Short mmCIF file of C-alpha atoms and ligand atoms in Angstrom, two decimals:
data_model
loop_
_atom_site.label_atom_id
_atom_site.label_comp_id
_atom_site.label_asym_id
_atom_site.label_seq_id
_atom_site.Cartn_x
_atom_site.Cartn_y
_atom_site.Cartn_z
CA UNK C 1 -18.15 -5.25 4.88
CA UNK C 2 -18.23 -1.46 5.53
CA UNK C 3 -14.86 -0.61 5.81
CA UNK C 4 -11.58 -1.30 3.89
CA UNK C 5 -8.97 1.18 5.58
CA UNK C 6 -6.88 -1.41 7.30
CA UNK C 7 -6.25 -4.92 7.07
CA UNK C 8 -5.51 -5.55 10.71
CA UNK C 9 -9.51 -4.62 11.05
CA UNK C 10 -9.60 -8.19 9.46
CA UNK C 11 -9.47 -11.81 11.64
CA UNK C 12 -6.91 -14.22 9.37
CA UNK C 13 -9.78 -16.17 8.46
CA UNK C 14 -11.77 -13.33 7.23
CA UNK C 15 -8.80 -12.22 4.66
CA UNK C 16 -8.71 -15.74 3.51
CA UNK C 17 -12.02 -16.03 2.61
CA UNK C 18 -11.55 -12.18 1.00
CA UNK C 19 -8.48 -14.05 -0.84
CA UNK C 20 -10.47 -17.59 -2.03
CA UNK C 21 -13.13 -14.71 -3.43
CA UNK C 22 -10.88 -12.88 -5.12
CA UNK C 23 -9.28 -16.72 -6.73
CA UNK C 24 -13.05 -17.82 -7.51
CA UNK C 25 -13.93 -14.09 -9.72
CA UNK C 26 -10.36 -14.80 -11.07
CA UNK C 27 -11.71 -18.00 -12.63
CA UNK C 28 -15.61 -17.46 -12.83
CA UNK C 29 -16.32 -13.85 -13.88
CA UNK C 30 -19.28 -12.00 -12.34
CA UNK C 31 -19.92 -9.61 -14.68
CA UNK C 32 -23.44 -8.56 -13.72
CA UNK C 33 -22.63 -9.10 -10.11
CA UNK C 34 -22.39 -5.07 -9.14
CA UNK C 35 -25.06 -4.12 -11.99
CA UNK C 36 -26.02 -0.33 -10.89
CA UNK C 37 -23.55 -0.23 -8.48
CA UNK C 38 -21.51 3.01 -8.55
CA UNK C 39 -18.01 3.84 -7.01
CA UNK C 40 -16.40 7.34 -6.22
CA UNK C 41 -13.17 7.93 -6.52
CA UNK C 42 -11.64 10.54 -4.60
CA UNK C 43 -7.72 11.44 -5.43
CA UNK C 44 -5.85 13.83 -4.16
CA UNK C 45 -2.72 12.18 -5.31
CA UNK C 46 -1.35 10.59 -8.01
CA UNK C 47 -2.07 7.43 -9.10
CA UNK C 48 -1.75 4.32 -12.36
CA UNK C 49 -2.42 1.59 -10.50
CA UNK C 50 -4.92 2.33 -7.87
CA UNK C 51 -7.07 4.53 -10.09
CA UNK C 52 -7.23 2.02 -13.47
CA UNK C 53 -7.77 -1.05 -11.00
CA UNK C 54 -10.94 0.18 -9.41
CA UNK C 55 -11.92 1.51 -12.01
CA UNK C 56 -11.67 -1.77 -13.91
CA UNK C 57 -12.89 -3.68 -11.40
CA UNK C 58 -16.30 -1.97 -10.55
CA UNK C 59 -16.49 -2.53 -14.81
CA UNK C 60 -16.14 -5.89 -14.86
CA UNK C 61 -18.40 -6.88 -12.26
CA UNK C 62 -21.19 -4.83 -14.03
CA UNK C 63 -20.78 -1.97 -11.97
CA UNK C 64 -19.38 2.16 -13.03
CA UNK C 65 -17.08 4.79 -11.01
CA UNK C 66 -16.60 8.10 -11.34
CA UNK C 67 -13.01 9.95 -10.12
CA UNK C 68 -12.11 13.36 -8.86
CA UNK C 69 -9.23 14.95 -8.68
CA UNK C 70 -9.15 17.75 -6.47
CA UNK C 71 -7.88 20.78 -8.22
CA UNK C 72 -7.92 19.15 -11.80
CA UNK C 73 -11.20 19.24 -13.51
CA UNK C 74 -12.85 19.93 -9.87
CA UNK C 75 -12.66 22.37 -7.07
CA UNK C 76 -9.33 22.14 -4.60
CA UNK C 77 -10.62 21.05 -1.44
CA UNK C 78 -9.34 22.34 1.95
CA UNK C 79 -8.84 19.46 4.71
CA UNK C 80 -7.53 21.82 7.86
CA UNK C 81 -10.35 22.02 10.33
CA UNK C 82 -11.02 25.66 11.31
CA UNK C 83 -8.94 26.97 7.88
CA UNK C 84 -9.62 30.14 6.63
CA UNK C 85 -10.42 29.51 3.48
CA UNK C 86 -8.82 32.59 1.59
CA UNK C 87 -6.13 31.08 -0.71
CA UNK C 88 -6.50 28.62 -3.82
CA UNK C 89 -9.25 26.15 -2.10
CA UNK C 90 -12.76 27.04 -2.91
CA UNK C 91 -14.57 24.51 -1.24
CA UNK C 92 -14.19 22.48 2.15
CA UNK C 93 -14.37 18.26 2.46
CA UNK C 94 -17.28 18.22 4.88
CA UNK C 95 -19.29 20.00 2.42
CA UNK C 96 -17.43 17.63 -0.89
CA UNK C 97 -17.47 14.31 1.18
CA UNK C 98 -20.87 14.15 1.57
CA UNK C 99 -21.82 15.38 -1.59
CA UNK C 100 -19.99 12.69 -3.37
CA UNK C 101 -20.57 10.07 -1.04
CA UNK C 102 -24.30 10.78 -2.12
CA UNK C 103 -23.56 10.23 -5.41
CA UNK C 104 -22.34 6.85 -4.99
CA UNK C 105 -22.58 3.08 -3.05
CA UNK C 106 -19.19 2.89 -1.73
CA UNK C 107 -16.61 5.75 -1.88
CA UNK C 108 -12.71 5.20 -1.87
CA UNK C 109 -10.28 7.98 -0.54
CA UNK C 110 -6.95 8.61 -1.36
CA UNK C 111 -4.75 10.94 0.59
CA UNK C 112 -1.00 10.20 1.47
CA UNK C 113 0.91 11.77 4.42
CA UNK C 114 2.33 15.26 4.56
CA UNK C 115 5.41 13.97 6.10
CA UNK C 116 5.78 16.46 8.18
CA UNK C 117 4.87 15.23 11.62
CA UNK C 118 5.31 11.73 12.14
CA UNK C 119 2.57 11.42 14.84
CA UNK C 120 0.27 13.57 13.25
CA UNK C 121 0.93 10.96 9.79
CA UNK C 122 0.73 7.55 11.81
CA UNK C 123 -2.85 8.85 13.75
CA UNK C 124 -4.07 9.00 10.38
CA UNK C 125 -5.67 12.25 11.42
CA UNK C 126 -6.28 13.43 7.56
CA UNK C 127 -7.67 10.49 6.51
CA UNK C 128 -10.12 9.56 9.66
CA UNK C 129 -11.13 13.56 9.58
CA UNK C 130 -12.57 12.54 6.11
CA UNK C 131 -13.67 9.11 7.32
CA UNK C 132 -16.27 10.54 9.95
CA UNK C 133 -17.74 12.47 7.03
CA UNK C 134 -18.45 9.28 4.86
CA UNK C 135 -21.61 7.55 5.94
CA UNK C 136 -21.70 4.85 2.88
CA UNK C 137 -18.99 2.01 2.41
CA UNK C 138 -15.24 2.93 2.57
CA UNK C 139 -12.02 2.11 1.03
CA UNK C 140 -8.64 3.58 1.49
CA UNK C 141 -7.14 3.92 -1.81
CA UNK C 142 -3.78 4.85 0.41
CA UNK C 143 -3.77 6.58 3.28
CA UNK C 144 -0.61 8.37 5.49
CA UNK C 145 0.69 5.29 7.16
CA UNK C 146 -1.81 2.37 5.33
CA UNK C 147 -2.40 0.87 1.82
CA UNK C 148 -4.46 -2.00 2.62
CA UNK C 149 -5.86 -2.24 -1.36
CA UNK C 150 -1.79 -3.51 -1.71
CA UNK C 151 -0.94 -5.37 1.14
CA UNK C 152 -4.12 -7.72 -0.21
CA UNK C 153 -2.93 -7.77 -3.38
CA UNK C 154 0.47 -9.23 -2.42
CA UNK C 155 -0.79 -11.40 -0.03
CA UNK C 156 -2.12 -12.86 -3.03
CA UNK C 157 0.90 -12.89 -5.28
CA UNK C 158 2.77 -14.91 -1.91
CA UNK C 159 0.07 -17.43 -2.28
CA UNK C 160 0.44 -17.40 -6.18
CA UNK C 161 3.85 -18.10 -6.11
CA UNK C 162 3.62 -20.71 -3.64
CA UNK C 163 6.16 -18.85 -0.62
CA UNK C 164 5.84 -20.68 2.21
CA UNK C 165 3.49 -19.42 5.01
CA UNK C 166 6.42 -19.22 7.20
CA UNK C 167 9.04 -18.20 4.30
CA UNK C 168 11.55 -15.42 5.29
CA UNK C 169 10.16 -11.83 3.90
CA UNK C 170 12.40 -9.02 3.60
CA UNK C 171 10.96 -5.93 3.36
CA UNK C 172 14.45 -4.08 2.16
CA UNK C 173 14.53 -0.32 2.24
CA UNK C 174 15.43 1.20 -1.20
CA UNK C 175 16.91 4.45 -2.64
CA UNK C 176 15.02 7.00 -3.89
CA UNK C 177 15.80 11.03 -4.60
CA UNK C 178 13.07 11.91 -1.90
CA UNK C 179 11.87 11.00 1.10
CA UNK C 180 8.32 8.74 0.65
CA UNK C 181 5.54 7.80 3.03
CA UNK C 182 5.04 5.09 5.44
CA UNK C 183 2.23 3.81 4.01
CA UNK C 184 3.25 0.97 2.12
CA UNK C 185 6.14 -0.42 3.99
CA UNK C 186 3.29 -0.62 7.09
CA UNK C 187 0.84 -2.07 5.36
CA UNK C 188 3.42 -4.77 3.62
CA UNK C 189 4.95 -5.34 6.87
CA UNK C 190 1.61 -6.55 8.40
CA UNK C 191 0.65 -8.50 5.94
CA UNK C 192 3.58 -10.46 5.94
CA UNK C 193 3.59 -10.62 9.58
CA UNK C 194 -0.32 -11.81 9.61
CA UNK C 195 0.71 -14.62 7.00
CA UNK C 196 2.59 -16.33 9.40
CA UNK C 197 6.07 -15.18 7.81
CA UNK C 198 10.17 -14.78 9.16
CA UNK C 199 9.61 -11.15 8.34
CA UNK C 200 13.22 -9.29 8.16
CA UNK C 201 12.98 -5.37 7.81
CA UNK C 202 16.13 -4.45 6.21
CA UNK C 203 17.08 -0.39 6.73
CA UNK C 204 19.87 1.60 7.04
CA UNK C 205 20.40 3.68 9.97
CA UNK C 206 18.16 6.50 10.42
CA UNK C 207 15.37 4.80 8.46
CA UNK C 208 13.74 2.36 11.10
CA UNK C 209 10.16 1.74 11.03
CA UNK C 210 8.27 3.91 13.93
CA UNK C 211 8.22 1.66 17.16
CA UNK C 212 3.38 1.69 16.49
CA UNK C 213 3.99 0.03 13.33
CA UNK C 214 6.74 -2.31 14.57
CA UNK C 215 4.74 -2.99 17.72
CA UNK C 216 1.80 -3.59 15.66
CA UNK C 217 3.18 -5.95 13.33
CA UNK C 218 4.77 -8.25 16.07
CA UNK C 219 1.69 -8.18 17.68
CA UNK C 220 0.23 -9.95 14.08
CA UNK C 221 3.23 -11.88 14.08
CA UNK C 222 3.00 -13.42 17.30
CA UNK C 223 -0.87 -14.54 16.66
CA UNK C 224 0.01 -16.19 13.21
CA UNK C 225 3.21 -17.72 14.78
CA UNK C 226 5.45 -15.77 12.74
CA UNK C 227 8.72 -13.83 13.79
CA UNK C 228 9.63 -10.39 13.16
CA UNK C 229 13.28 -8.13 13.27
CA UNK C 230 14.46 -5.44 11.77
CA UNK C 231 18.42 -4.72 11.15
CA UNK C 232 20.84 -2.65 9.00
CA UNK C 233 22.97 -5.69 8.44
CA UNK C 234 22.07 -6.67 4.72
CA UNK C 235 24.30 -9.52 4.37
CA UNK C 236 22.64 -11.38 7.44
CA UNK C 237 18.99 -10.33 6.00
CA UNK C 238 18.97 -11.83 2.89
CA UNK C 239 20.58 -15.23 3.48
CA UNK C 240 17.94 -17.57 2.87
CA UNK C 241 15.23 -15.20 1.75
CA UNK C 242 12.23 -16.32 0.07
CA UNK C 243 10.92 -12.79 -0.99
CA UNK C 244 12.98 -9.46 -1.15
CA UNK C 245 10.24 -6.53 -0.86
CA UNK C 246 11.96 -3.33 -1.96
CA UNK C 247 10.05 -0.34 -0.64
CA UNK C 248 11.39 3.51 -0.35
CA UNK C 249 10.82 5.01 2.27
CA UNK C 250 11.56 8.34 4.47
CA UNK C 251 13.97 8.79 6.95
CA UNK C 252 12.22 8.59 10.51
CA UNK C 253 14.94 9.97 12.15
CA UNK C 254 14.46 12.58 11.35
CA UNK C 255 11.06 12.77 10.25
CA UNK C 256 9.48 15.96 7.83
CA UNK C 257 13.09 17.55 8.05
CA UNK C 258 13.88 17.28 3.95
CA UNK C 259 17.27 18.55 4.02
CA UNK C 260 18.40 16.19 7.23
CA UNK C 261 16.79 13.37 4.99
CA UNK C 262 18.74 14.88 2.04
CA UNK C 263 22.09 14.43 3.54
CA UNK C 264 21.36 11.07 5.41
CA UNK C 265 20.22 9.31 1.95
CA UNK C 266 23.37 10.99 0.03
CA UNK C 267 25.71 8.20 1.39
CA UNK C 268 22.66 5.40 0.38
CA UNK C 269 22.86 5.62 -3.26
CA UNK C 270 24.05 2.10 -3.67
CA UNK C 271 20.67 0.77 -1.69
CA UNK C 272 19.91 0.13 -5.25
CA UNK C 273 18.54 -3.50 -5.38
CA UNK C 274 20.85 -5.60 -8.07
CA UNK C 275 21.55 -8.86 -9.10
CA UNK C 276 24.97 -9.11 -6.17
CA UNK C 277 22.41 -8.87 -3.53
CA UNK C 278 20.57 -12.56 -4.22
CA UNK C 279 23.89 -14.23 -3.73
CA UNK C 280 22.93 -15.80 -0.73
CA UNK C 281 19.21 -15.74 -0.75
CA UNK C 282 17.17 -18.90 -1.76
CA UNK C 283 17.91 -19.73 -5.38
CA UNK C 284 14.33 -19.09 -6.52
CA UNK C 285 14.07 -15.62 -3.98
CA UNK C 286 11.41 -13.14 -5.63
CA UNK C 287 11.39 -9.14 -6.27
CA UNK C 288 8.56 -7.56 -5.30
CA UNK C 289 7.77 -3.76 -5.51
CA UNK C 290 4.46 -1.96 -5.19
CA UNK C 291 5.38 0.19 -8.33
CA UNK C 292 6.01 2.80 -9.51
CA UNK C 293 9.52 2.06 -9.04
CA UNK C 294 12.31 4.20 -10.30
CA UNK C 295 14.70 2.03 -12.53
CA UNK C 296 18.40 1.83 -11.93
CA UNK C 297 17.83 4.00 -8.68
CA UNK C 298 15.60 1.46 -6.06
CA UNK C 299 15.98 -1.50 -8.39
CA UNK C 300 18.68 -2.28 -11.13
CA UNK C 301 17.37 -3.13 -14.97
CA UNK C 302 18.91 -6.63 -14.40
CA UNK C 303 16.50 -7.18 -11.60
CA UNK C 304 13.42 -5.83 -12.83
CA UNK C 305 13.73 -7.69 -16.25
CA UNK C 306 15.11 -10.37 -14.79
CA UNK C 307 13.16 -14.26 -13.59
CA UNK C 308 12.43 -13.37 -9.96
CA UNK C 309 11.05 -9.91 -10.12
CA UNK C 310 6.85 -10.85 -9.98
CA UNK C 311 6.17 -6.89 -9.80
CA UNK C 312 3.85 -6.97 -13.00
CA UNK C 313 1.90 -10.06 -11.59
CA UNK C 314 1.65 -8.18 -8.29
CA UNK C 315 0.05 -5.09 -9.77
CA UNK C 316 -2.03 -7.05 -11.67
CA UNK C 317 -3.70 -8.92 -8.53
CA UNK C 318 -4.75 -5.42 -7.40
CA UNK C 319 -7.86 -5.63 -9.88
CA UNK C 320 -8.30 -9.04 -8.57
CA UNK C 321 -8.23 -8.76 -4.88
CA UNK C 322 -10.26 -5.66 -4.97
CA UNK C 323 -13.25 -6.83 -7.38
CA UNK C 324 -13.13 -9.19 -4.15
CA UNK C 325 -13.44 -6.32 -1.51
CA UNK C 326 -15.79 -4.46 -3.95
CA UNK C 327 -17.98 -7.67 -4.28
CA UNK C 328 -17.85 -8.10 -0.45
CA UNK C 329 -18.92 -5.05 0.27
CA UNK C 330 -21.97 -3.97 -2.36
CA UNK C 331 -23.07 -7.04 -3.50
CA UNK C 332 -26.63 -7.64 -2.16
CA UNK C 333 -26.84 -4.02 -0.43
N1 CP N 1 0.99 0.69 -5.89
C1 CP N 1 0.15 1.74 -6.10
O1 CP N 1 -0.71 2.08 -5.27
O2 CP N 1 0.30 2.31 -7.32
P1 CP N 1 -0.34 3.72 -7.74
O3 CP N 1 0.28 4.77 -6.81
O4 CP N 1 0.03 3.90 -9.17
O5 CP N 1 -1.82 3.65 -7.52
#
């Protein structure tokens, strides 16, 4: 494997073998199996999860990593093609890229969306600038419309929990104070769609998925035999849900215009996942979230703490599916 940026680069049967690899480290540790291996991390965003996990698991397969943070500790980087450089950057990513990407074996990229113009966000344009410059192994660590390191990970936690192939997934929008990228609720929504699943996206109005990801995700449903809708009508959504997948997102219509998103999300505040909204779902529906998650704001206390949130067991799968990719991609090169 060169490349980890997307999982709909992958055939079904090639994630389930990733997936049975990631289940056979789980129970038989390799911990030489990356010995001299080295991973770069490159952030320039925050990050608990993403940054500790790969970390972690390049360490216990034998391997190291080293992270930089662009503008913390290191020099900001510019991304604009043709910028004049002239203001707080000192030093351009197709001189850094390749610098770093000779440091290491494999080097993972994280750069989220600038929400400011949708097409400009879902043609990846950033993160495929950066891409071109990378001539060893790469991972996207989260990209402007793409997480694949998490839609793995809770492909995983599906199978863990024994959902059904073909269970109903509802990928439920959820409150936040901001608008928030794409990335994840595209990368979730294919994943479930790939699996085979009913997949429901629950939104209000204003906040429907783009009509690429939508299109791309039936087009996974309709190989794996699943189904796929999207609706604002929550009661109808969640009757008979396996999974509830609360994900915040920005509002696409508009898109990049903060104070239209402002006002639209002023009237959402009670999109606030909580204990009422299971009523009618199957009796043993799960909560998943890709965390962070804001408490008491996208999910309720009651829910979070409660039997049929799984987020903790989700997060923890990301060291687990990606000592997988990791091992996939560098073991033997
Ligand atoms: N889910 C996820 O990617 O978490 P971090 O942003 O903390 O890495």
């Amino acid at each position: 494997m060169k490349r980890f940026v997307d999982l709909a680069d992958f055939r079904r049967d090639e994630v389930l073998a990733l997936l049975d690899l990631a289940r056979s480290l789980q129970a038989h540790p390799q911990p030489q199996a990356l010995a001299g291996k080295i991973l770069g991390l490159l952030f320039f965003n925050p990050s608990l999860r993403t940054l500790a996990s790969f970390q972690a698991a390049m360490a216990r397969l034998g391997g190291s990593s080293f992270v930089i943070t662009p503008g913390e500790g290191s020099w900001r980087l510019e991304t604009r093609l043709g910028a004049v450089m002239d203001a707080d950057a000192a030093e351009h990513v197709r001189e850094g890229i390749p610098v770093l990407a000779s440091y290491c074996d494999a080097l993972g990229i994280r750069a989220f969306a600038a929400c400011k113009d949708l097409n400009d966000d879902l043609s990846e344009t950033v993160f495929n600038a950066m891409a071109d410059l990378v001539a060893k192994p790469l991972i996207n660590l989260e990209s402007a419309a793409n997480h694949p390191c998490q839609a793995l990970a809770d492909w995983k936690t599906l199978d863990d929990f024994a959902v059904p192939q073909n269970g109903k997934f509802v990928l439920s929008w959820a409150y936040h104070p901001r608008a928030l990228p794409l990335a994840v609720p595209a990368a979730v929504l294919h994943m479930a769609a790939m699996r085979g699943m009913q997949v429901v996206v629950l939104r209000p109005d204003g906040y429907a998925l783009p009509r690429t990801i939508m299109d791309k995700a039936a087009r996974a449903a309709a190989v794996a035999g699943g189904t796929l809708q999207e609706t604002s009508d929550r009661a109808a959504a969640l009757a008979g849900a396996h999974v509830v997948y609360a994900k915040e997102w920005g509002a696409t219509a508009p898109y990049g215009d903060a104070e239209a998103d402002a006002h639209l999300r002023s009237t959402l505040r009670d999109w606030c996942v909580r204990d009422s909204w299971f009523a009618t779902t199957r009796v043993d529906c799960r909560l998943m979230h890709c965390l962070p998650v804001r408490r008491n704001t996208a999910i309720a206390d009651e829910v979070l703490d409660g039997p049929r949130s799984i987020v903790q067991h989700e997060a923890h799968n990301r060291l687990v599916v990606q000592m997988a990719v990791l091992h996939q991609m560098l073991q033997g090169v």
